[in-house]
XYZ file of C-alpha atoms in Angstrom:
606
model
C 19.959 -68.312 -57.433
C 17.204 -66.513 -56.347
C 15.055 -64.236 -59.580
C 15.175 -60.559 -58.663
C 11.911 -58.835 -58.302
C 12.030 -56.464 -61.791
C 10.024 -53.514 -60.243
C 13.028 -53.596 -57.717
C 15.623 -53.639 -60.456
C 13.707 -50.724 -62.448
C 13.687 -48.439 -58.823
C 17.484 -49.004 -58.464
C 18.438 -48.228 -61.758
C 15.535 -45.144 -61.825
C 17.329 -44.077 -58.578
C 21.014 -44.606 -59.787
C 20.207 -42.568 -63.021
C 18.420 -39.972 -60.854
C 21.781 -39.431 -58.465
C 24.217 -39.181 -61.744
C 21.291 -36.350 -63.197
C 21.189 -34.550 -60.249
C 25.177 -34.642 -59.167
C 26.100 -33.909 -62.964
C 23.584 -31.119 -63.156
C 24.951 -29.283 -59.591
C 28.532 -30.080 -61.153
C 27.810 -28.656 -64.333
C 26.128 -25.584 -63.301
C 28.854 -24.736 -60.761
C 31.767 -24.654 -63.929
C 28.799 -22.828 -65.727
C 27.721 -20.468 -63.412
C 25.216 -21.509 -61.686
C 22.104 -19.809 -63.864
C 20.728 -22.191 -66.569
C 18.488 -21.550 -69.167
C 15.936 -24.430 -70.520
C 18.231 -24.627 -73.764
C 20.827 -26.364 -71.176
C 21.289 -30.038 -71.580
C 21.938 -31.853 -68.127
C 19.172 -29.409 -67.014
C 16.729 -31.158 -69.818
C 18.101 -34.387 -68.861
C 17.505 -33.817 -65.368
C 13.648 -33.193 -66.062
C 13.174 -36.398 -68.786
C 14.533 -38.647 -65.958
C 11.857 -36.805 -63.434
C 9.149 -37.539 -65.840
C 10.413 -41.371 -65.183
C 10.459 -41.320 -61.747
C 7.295 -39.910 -61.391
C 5.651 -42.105 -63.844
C 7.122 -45.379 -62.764
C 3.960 -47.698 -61.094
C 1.149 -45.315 -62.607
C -2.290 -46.441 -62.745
C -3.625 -46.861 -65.609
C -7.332 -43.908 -65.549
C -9.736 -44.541 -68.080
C -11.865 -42.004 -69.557
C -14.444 -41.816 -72.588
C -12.373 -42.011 -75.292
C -9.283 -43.910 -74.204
C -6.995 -44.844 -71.495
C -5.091 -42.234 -69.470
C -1.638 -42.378 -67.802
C -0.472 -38.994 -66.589
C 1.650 -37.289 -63.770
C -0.753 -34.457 -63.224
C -3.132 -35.966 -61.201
C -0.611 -36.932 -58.430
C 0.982 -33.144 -58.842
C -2.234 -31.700 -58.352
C -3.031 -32.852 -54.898
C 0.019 -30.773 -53.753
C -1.878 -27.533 -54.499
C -4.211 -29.341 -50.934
C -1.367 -30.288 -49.077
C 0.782 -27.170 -49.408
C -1.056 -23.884 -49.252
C 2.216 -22.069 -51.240
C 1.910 -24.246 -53.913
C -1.597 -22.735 -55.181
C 0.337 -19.854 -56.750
C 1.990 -22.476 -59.467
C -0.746 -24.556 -59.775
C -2.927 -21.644 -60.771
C -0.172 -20.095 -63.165
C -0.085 -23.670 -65.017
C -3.798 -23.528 -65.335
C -3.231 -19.827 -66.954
C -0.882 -20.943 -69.519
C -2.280 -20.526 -72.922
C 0.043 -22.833 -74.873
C -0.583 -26.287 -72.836
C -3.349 -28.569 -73.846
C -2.621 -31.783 -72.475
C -2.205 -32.898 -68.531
C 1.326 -34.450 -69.401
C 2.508 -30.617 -70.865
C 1.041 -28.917 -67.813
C 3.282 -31.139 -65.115
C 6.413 -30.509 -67.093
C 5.530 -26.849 -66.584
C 4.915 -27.712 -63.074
C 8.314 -29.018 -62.708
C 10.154 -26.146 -64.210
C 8.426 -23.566 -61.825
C 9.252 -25.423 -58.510
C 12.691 -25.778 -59.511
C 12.580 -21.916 -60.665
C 10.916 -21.394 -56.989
C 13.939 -24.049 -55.428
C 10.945 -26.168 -53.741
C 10.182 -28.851 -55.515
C 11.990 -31.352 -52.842
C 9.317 -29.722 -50.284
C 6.442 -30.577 -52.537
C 7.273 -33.811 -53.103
C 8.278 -34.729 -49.739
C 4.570 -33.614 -48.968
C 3.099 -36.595 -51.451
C 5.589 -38.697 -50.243
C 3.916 -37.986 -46.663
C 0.524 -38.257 -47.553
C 0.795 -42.138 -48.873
C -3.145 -43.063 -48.811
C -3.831 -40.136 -51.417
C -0.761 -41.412 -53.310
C -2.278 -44.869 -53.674
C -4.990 -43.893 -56.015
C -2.213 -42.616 -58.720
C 0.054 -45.011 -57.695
C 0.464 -49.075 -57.402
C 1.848 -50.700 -54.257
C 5.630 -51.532 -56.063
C 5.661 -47.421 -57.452
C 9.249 -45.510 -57.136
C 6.876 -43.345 -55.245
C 5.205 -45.396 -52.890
C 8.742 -46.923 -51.716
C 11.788 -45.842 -50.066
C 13.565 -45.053 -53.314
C 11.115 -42.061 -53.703
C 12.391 -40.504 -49.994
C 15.993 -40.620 -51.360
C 14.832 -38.892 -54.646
C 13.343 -36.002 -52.585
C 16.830 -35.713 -50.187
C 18.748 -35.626 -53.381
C 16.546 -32.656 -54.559
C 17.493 -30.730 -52.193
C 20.630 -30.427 -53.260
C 19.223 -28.068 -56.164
C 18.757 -25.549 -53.906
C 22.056 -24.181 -54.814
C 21.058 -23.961 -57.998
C 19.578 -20.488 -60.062
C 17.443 -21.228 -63.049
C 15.488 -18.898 -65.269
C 13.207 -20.514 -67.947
C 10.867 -19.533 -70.182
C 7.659 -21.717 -69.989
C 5.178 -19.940 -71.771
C 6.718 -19.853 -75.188
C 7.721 -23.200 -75.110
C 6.353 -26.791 -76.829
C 5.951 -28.704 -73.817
C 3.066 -30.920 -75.248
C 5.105 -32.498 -77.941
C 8.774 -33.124 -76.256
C 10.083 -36.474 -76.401
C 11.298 -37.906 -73.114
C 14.375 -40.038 -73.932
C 17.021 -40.175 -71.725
C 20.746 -39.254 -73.353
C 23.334 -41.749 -71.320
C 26.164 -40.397 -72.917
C 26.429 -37.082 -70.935
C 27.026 -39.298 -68.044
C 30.002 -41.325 -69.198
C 33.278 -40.296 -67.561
C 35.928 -38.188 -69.799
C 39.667 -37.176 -68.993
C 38.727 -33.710 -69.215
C 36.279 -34.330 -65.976
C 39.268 -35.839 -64.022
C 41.439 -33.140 -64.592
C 39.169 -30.498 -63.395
C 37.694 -32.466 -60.095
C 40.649 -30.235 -58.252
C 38.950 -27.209 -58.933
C 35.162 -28.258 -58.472
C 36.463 -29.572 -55.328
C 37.323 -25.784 -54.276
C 34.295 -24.102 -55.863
C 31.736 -26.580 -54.384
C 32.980 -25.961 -50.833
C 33.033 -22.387 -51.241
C 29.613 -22.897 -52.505
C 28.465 -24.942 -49.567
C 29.937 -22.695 -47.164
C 28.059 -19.703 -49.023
C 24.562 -21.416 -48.788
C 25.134 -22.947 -45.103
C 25.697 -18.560 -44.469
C 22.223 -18.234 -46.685
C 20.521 -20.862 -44.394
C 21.920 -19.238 -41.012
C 20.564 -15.805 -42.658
C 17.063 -16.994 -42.766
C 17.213 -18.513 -39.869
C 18.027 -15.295 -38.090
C 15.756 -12.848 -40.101
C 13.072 -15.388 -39.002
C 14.293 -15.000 -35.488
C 14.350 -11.814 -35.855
C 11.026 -10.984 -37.309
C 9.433 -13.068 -34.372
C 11.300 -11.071 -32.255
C 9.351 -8.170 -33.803
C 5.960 -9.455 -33.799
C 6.793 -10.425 -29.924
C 7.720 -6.705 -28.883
C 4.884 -5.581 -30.375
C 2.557 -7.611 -28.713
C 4.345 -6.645 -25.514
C 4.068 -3.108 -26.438
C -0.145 -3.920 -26.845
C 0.135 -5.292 -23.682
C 2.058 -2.410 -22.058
C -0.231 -0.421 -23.450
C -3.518 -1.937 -22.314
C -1.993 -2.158 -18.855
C -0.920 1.150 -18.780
C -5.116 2.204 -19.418
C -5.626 -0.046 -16.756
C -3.741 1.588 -14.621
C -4.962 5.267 -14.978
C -8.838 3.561 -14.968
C -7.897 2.445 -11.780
C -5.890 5.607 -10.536
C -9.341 7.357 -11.549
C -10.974 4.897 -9.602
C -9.250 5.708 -6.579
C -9.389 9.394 -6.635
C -12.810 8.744 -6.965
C -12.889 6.961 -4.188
C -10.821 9.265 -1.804
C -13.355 12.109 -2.863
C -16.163 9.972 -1.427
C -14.125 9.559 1.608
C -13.666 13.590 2.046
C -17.298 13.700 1.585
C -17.829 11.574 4.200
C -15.797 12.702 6.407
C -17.257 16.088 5.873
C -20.881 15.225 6.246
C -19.653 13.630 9.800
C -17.877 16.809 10.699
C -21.808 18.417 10.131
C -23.064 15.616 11.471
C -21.671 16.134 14.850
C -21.506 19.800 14.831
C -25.189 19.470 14.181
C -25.772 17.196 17.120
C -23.731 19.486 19.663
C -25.705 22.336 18.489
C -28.786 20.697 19.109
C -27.450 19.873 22.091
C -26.152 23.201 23.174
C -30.059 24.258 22.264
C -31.512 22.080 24.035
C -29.407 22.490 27.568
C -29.935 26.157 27.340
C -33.918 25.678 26.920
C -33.795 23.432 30.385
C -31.781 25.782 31.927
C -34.333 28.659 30.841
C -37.949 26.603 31.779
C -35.926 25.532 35.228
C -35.922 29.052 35.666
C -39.172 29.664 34.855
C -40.486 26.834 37.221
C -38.343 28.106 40.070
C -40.174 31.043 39.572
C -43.582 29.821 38.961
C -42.862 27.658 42.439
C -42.142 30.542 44.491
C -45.961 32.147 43.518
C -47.507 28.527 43.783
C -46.183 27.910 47.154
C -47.025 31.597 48.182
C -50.434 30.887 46.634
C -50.142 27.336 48.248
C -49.635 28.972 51.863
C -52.968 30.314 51.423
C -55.148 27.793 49.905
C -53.765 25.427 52.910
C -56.197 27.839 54.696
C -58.931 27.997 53.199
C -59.710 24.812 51.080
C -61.571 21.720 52.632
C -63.622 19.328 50.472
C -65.354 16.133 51.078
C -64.344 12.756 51.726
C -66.158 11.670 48.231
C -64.017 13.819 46.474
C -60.554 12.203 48.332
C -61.471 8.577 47.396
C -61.902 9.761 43.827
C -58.479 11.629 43.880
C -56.856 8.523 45.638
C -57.906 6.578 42.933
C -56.396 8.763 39.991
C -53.320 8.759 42.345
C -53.536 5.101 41.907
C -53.250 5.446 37.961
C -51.424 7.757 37.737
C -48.437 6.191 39.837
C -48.465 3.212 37.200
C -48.542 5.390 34.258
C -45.738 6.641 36.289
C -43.977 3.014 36.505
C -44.944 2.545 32.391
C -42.809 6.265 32.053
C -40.249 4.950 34.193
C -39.470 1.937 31.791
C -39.935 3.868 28.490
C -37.164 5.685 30.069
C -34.756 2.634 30.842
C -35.476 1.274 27.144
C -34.374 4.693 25.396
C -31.375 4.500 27.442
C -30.830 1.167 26.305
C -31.902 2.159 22.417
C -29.196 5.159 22.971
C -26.512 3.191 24.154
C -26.915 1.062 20.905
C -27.000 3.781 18.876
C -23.697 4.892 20.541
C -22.436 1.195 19.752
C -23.383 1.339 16.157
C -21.094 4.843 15.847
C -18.881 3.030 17.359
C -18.858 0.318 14.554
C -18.924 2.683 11.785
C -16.118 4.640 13.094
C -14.089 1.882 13.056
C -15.058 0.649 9.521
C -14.395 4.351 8.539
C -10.859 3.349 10.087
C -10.984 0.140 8.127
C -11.174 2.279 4.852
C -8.821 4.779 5.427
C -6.700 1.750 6.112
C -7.569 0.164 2.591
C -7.106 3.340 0.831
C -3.609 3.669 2.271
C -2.907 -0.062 1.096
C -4.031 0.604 -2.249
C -1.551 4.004 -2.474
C 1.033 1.883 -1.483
C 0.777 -0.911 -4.072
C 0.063 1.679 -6.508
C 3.378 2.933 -6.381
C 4.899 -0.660 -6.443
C 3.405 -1.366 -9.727
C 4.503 2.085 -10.969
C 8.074 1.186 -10.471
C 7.941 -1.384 -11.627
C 6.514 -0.606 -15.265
C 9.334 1.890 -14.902
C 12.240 -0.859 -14.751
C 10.153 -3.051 -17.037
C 9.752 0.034 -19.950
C 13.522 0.679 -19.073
C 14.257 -3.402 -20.206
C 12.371 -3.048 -23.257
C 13.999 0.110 -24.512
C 17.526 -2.016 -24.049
C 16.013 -5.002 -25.794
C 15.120 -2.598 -28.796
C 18.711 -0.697 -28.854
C 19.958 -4.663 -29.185
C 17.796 -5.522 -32.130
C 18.889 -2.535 -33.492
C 22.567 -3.587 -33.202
C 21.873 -7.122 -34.458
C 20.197 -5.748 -38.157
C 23.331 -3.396 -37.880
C 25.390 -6.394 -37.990
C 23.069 -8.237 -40.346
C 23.394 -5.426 -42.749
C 27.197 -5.763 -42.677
C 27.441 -9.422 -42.892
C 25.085 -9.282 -46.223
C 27.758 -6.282 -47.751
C 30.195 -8.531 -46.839
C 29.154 -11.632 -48.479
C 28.219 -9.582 -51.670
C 31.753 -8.179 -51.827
C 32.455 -12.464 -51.405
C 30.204 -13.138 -54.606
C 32.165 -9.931 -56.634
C 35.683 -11.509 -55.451
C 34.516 -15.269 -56.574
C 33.397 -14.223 -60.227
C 36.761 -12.583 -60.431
C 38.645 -14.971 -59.097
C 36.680 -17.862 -61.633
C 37.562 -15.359 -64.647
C 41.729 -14.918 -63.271
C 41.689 -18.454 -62.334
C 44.448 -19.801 -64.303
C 46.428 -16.404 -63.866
C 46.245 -16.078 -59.818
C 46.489 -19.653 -58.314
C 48.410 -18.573 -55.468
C 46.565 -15.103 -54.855
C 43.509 -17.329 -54.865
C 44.452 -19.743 -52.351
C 45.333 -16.308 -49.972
C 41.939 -15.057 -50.488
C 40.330 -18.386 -49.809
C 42.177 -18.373 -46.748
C 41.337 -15.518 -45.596
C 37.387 -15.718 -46.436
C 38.026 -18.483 -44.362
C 39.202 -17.018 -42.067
C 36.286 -14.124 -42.060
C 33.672 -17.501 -42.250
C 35.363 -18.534 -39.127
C 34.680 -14.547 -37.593
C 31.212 -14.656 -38.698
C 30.430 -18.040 -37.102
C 31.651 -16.584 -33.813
C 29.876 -13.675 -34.296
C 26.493 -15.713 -35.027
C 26.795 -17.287 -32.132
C 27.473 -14.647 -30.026
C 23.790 -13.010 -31.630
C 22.624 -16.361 -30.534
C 23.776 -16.216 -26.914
C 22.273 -12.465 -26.873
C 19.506 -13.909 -28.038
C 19.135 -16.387 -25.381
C 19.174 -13.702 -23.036
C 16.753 -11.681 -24.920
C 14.469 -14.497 -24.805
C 15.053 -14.909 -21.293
C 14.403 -11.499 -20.347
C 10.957 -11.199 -22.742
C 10.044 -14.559 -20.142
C 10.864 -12.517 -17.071
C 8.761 -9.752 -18.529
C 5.991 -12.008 -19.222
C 6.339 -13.529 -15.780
C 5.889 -10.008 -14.487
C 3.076 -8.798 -16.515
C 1.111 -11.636 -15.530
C 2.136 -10.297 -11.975
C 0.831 -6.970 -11.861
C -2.108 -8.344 -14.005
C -3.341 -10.346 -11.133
C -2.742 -7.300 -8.675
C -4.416 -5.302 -10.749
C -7.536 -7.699 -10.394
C -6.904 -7.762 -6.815
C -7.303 -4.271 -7.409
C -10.431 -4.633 -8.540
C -11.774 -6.609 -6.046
C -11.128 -4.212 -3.434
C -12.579 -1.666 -5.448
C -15.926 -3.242 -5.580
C -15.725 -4.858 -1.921
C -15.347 -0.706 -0.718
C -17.999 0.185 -2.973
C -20.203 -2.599 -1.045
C -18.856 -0.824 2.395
C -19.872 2.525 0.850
C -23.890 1.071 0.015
C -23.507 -0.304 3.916
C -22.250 2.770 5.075
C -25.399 4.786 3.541
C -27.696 2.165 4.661
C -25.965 2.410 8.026
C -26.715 6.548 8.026
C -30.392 6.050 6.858
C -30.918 3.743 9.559
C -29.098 6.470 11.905
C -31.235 8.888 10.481
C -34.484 6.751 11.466
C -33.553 6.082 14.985
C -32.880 9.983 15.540
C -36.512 10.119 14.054
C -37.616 7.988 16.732
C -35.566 9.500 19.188
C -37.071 12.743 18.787
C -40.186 11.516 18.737
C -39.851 9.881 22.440
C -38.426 12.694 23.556
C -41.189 15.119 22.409
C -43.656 12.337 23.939
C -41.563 12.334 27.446
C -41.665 16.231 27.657
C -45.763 15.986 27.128
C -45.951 13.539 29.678
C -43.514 15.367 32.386
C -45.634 18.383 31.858
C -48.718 16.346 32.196
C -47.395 14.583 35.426
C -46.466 18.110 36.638
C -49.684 19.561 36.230
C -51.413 16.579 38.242
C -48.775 16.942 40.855
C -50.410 20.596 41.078
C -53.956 19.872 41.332
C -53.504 16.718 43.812
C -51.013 19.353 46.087
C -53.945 21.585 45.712
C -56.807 19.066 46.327
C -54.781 18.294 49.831
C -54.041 21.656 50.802
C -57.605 22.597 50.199
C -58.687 19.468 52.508
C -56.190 20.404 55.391
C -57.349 23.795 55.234
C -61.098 22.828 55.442
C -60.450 21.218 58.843
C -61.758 22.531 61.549
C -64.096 24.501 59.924
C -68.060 24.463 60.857
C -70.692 24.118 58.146
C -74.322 25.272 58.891
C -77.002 22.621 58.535
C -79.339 23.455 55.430
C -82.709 23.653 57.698
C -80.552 27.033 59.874
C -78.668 28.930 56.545
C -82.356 30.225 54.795
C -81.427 33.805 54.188
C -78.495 35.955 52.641
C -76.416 37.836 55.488
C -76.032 41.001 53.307
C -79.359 41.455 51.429
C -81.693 38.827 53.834
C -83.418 36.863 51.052
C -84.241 33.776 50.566
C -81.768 31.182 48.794
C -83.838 29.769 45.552
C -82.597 28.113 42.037
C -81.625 31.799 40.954
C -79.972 32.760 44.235
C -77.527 29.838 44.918
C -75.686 29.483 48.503
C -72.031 30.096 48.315
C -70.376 29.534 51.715
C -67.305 31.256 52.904
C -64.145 29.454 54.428
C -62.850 31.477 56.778
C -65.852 33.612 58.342
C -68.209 30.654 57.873
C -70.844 32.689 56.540
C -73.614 32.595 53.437
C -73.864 34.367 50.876
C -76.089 34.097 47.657
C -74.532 34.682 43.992
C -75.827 37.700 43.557
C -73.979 39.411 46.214
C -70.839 37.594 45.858
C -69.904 39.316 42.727
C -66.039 39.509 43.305
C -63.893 36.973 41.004
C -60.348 36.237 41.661
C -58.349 34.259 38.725
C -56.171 31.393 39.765
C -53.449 29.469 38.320
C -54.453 25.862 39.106
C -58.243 26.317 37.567
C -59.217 27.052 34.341
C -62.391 29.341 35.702
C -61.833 32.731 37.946
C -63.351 31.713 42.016
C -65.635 33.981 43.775
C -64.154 36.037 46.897
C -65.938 37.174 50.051
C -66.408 40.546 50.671
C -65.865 40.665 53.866
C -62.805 38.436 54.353
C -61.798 37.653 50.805
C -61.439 34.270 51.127
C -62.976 31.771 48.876
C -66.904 30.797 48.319
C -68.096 27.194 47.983
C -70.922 27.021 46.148
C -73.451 24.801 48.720
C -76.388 22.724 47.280
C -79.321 24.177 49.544
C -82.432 21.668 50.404
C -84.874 23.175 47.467
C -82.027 22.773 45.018
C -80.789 19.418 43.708
């Protein structure tokens, strides 16, 4: 036969004793009443065969002085592992009466039972096997499966209530023997299995309702936090929302303005406009008038004026320059026709951006009042969801009365036991019964809350919705405040042309009136020359002496020669001035004929 290994035997029979302490402590406390004090014996029992399981495969620590084998090193690393286990860690510290490490983990023991998680913290060293092996050897209860079953087993003590007194107590000094009588079998234990039987499924049933409670109250609170975080979100969306209605009636009083300043705009050009025809209208007037007089005064100089062949070349030749300065006008013309009809395309274009952004705007109404419905349906699914959770607490509220009315009817029912056997079985029925109502009711609350769930993920799905249109939002916000900075660049550039426009314009008017004014001194030069034909001029050597006072012409007295009597006067007797239009200086008249001198260069004069 094969030798069994002894660290095996010594975990089975630490994990056989540890299953009769546990299962004779729950059975105990359930005939006693479920709150022990520490003066209770399976309950000391219970922590004497801890101390063993937790001890078994220790290292050995040495120190100074001696060598040390205690349970609070491995206890302490819980207070790393488990955040909610500083509290008791801390409070053992605190305790005046314990001086040595093996005193302080009893204590530790007692206040996770007292807090019903010690199978949590152990199940976390059990986890965390690499810190373990520095407390622990390799063959430790701890270290092996045998520890895992230990902390399932604790669980089980859950259902039990225990209020003990640490801090007066000698916890230093106890002796840790284990008693196995208390776990020998009596006929007194068989005869009241029966009614343990009953109590400890009552029991069960009672803590499998605790359990669904905290379930649903942690449900519920994340429920809670989860409508308020929608409500933060409904809220910041809601700002959004009026920033960006702001944003738009912003906008829509840019357009107006706009739209005004093209109103003035226009009514300002057809005023100009209006100006301008009636000021043509009025000088073609005038220069109808003025061209009756000239052509009167025309009729006349065809007469009289002839000038010299010199004085015709030179003329011909301005004619010359002036008809290409003519040509030059001509195509300054053609390209401020073509520089208007530009400008005319370029209103064009901005009209129909104009149209573009009216177009926008009315998109951007529209979808405004698409989202506004639909935080209106939304708002209207929340305030449902919130008359639910109300209901639910409602219900929670009556199913806690109701199990507290349980608890009153079990205590009286444990005192009457031997008096109402049959009453009792009727009752447990019917708490059945109600069990068997509540579990329907649960999981109708969980269905609802299926659907509640569902609903808070359509809501989501549509707040990310309208968050993404509100961004589009945005965009279009900014890409009409880039049409607006084009637009005014657009109007300055508008501006510049008319500049320029005006400018040409004022430069074509001095140039028509210079063109017309040549046009009237060459029209004069040639009626002068056609009337000069025909005419006979005296040789110098014959014309010597003044007709009307018979001197001789010298550099004082000039000749001045008449063009329609042919005769000679000097300058002092040709006194009479007529003022004409077409030269600057008034002409001398004859007196005889009134026609007009010519001042002749006489031989003595140069």
């Amino acid at each position: 036969l094969a030798v069994k290994d002894p660290t095996a035997v010594e975990r089975a029979n630490l994990l056989n004793m540890a299953k009769l302490s546990i299962k004779g402590l729950i059975e105990s406390a359930l005939s006693f009443g479920r709150t022990l004090d520490s003066d209770y014996p399976p309950l000391q029992q219970f922590f004497v065969v801890m101390e063993h399981c937790l001890k078994h495969g220790l290292k050995v620590r040495k120190s100074f002085l001696s060598y040390n084998k205690t349970i609070w090193g491995p206890l302490e690393l819980v207070e790393k592992l488990y955040p909610e286990a500083e509290e008791i860690a801390a409070s053992v510290r605190d305790l005046p009466g314990l001086k040595t490490p093996l005193g302080r983990a009893r204590a530790w023991l007692r206040l996770a039972l007292m807090q019903k998680k010690m199978a949590d913290y152990l199940r976390c060293l059990i986890i965390q096997r690499d810190l373990l092996s520095e407390f622990y050897e390799y063959h430790a209860l701890m270290m092996e499966e045998e520890g895992a079953v230990i902390v399932g087993l604790l669980v089980g003590l859950n259902v039990i209530d225990a209020n003990l007194c640490v801090k007066g107590e000698d916890l230093d000094s106890q002796v840790g023997v284990i008693d196995f009588s208390v776990y020998l079998k009596s006929d007194d234990d068989i005869g009241g299995k029966e009614r343990n039987v009953q109590i400890a499924a009552i029991l069960d049933q009672k803590n499998y309702v605790e359990e669904l409670n905290r379930q649903l109250n942690s449900t519920v609170s994340s429920l809670h936090a989860r409508v308020d975080s929608l409500e933060k979100s409904n809220t910041k969306l809601i700002e959004e929302l009026a920033i960006a209605k702001n944003n738009i009636i912003k906008l829509q009083e840019e357009n107006h303005q706009l739209r005004s300043e093209n109103t003035l705009i226009l009514m300002k050009t057809q005023h100009h406009l209006e100006a301008t025809k009636v000021d043509v209208e009025a000088e073609l007037q005038t220069y109808k008038h003025s061209r009756q007089g000239l052509d009167e005064m025309y009729n006349e100089a065809r007469r009289q004026l002839r000038e010299e062949a010199q004085l015709r070349q030179d003329m011909e030749n301005e004619l010359v320059v002036q008809v290409s300065m003519k040509h030059e006008i001509e195509l300054a013309m053609k390209l401020l026709e073509k520089d208007i009809h530009e400008k005319q395309d370029t209103l064009i274009g901005l009209r129909q951006q104009l149209d573009e952004v009216k177009a926008i705007n009315v998109e951007m109404y529209q979808k405004l009042q698409v989202s506004e419905d639909a935080m209106k349906e939304k708002n209207e699914i929340i305030s449902r969801l919130e008359d639910k959770t109300n209901q639910i607490n409602a219900t929670m509220k009556q199913l806690e009365q109701r199990l507290q009315q349980a608890e009153k009817a079990q205590m009286e029912a444990e005192a009457e036991d031997e008096k109402l056997k049959q009453e009792y079985v009727n009752k447990s029925e019917s708490l059945q019964k109600e069990f068997s109502q509540k579990e329907k009711q649960l999981l109708q609350l969980e269905t609802d809350l299926k659907i509640e769930k569902e609903w808070r993920q359509t809501l989501e799905d549509d707040l990310q919705k309208e968050k993404e249109t509100v961004s589009h939002l945005r965009t279009e916000t900014q890409e009409i405040v880039i049409l607006k900075k084009e637009f005014v660049k657009l109007q300055e550039k508008n501006k510049q042309l008319k500049s320029i426009c005006e400018d040409q314009e004022a430069a074509l008017q001095e140039l028509a009136s210079k063109l017309s004014e040549s046009k009237l001194k060459i029209e004069d030069i040639k009626e002068a020359n056609k009337a000069l034909q025909g005419q006979v001029w005296l040789k110098d050597k014959e014309a010597t002496h003044c007709k009307l006072c018979e001197k001789e012409f010298s550099l004082s007295k000039r000749k001045h020669h008449c063009r329609n009597c042919g005769e000679i006067f000097c300058n002092a007797c040709s006194d009479n001035e007529l003022p004409l239009p077409s030269s600057p200086k008034p002409v001398r008249v004859c007196d005889s004929c009134h026609a007009i001198l010519i001042q002749r260069c006489s031989s003595n004069v140069p």
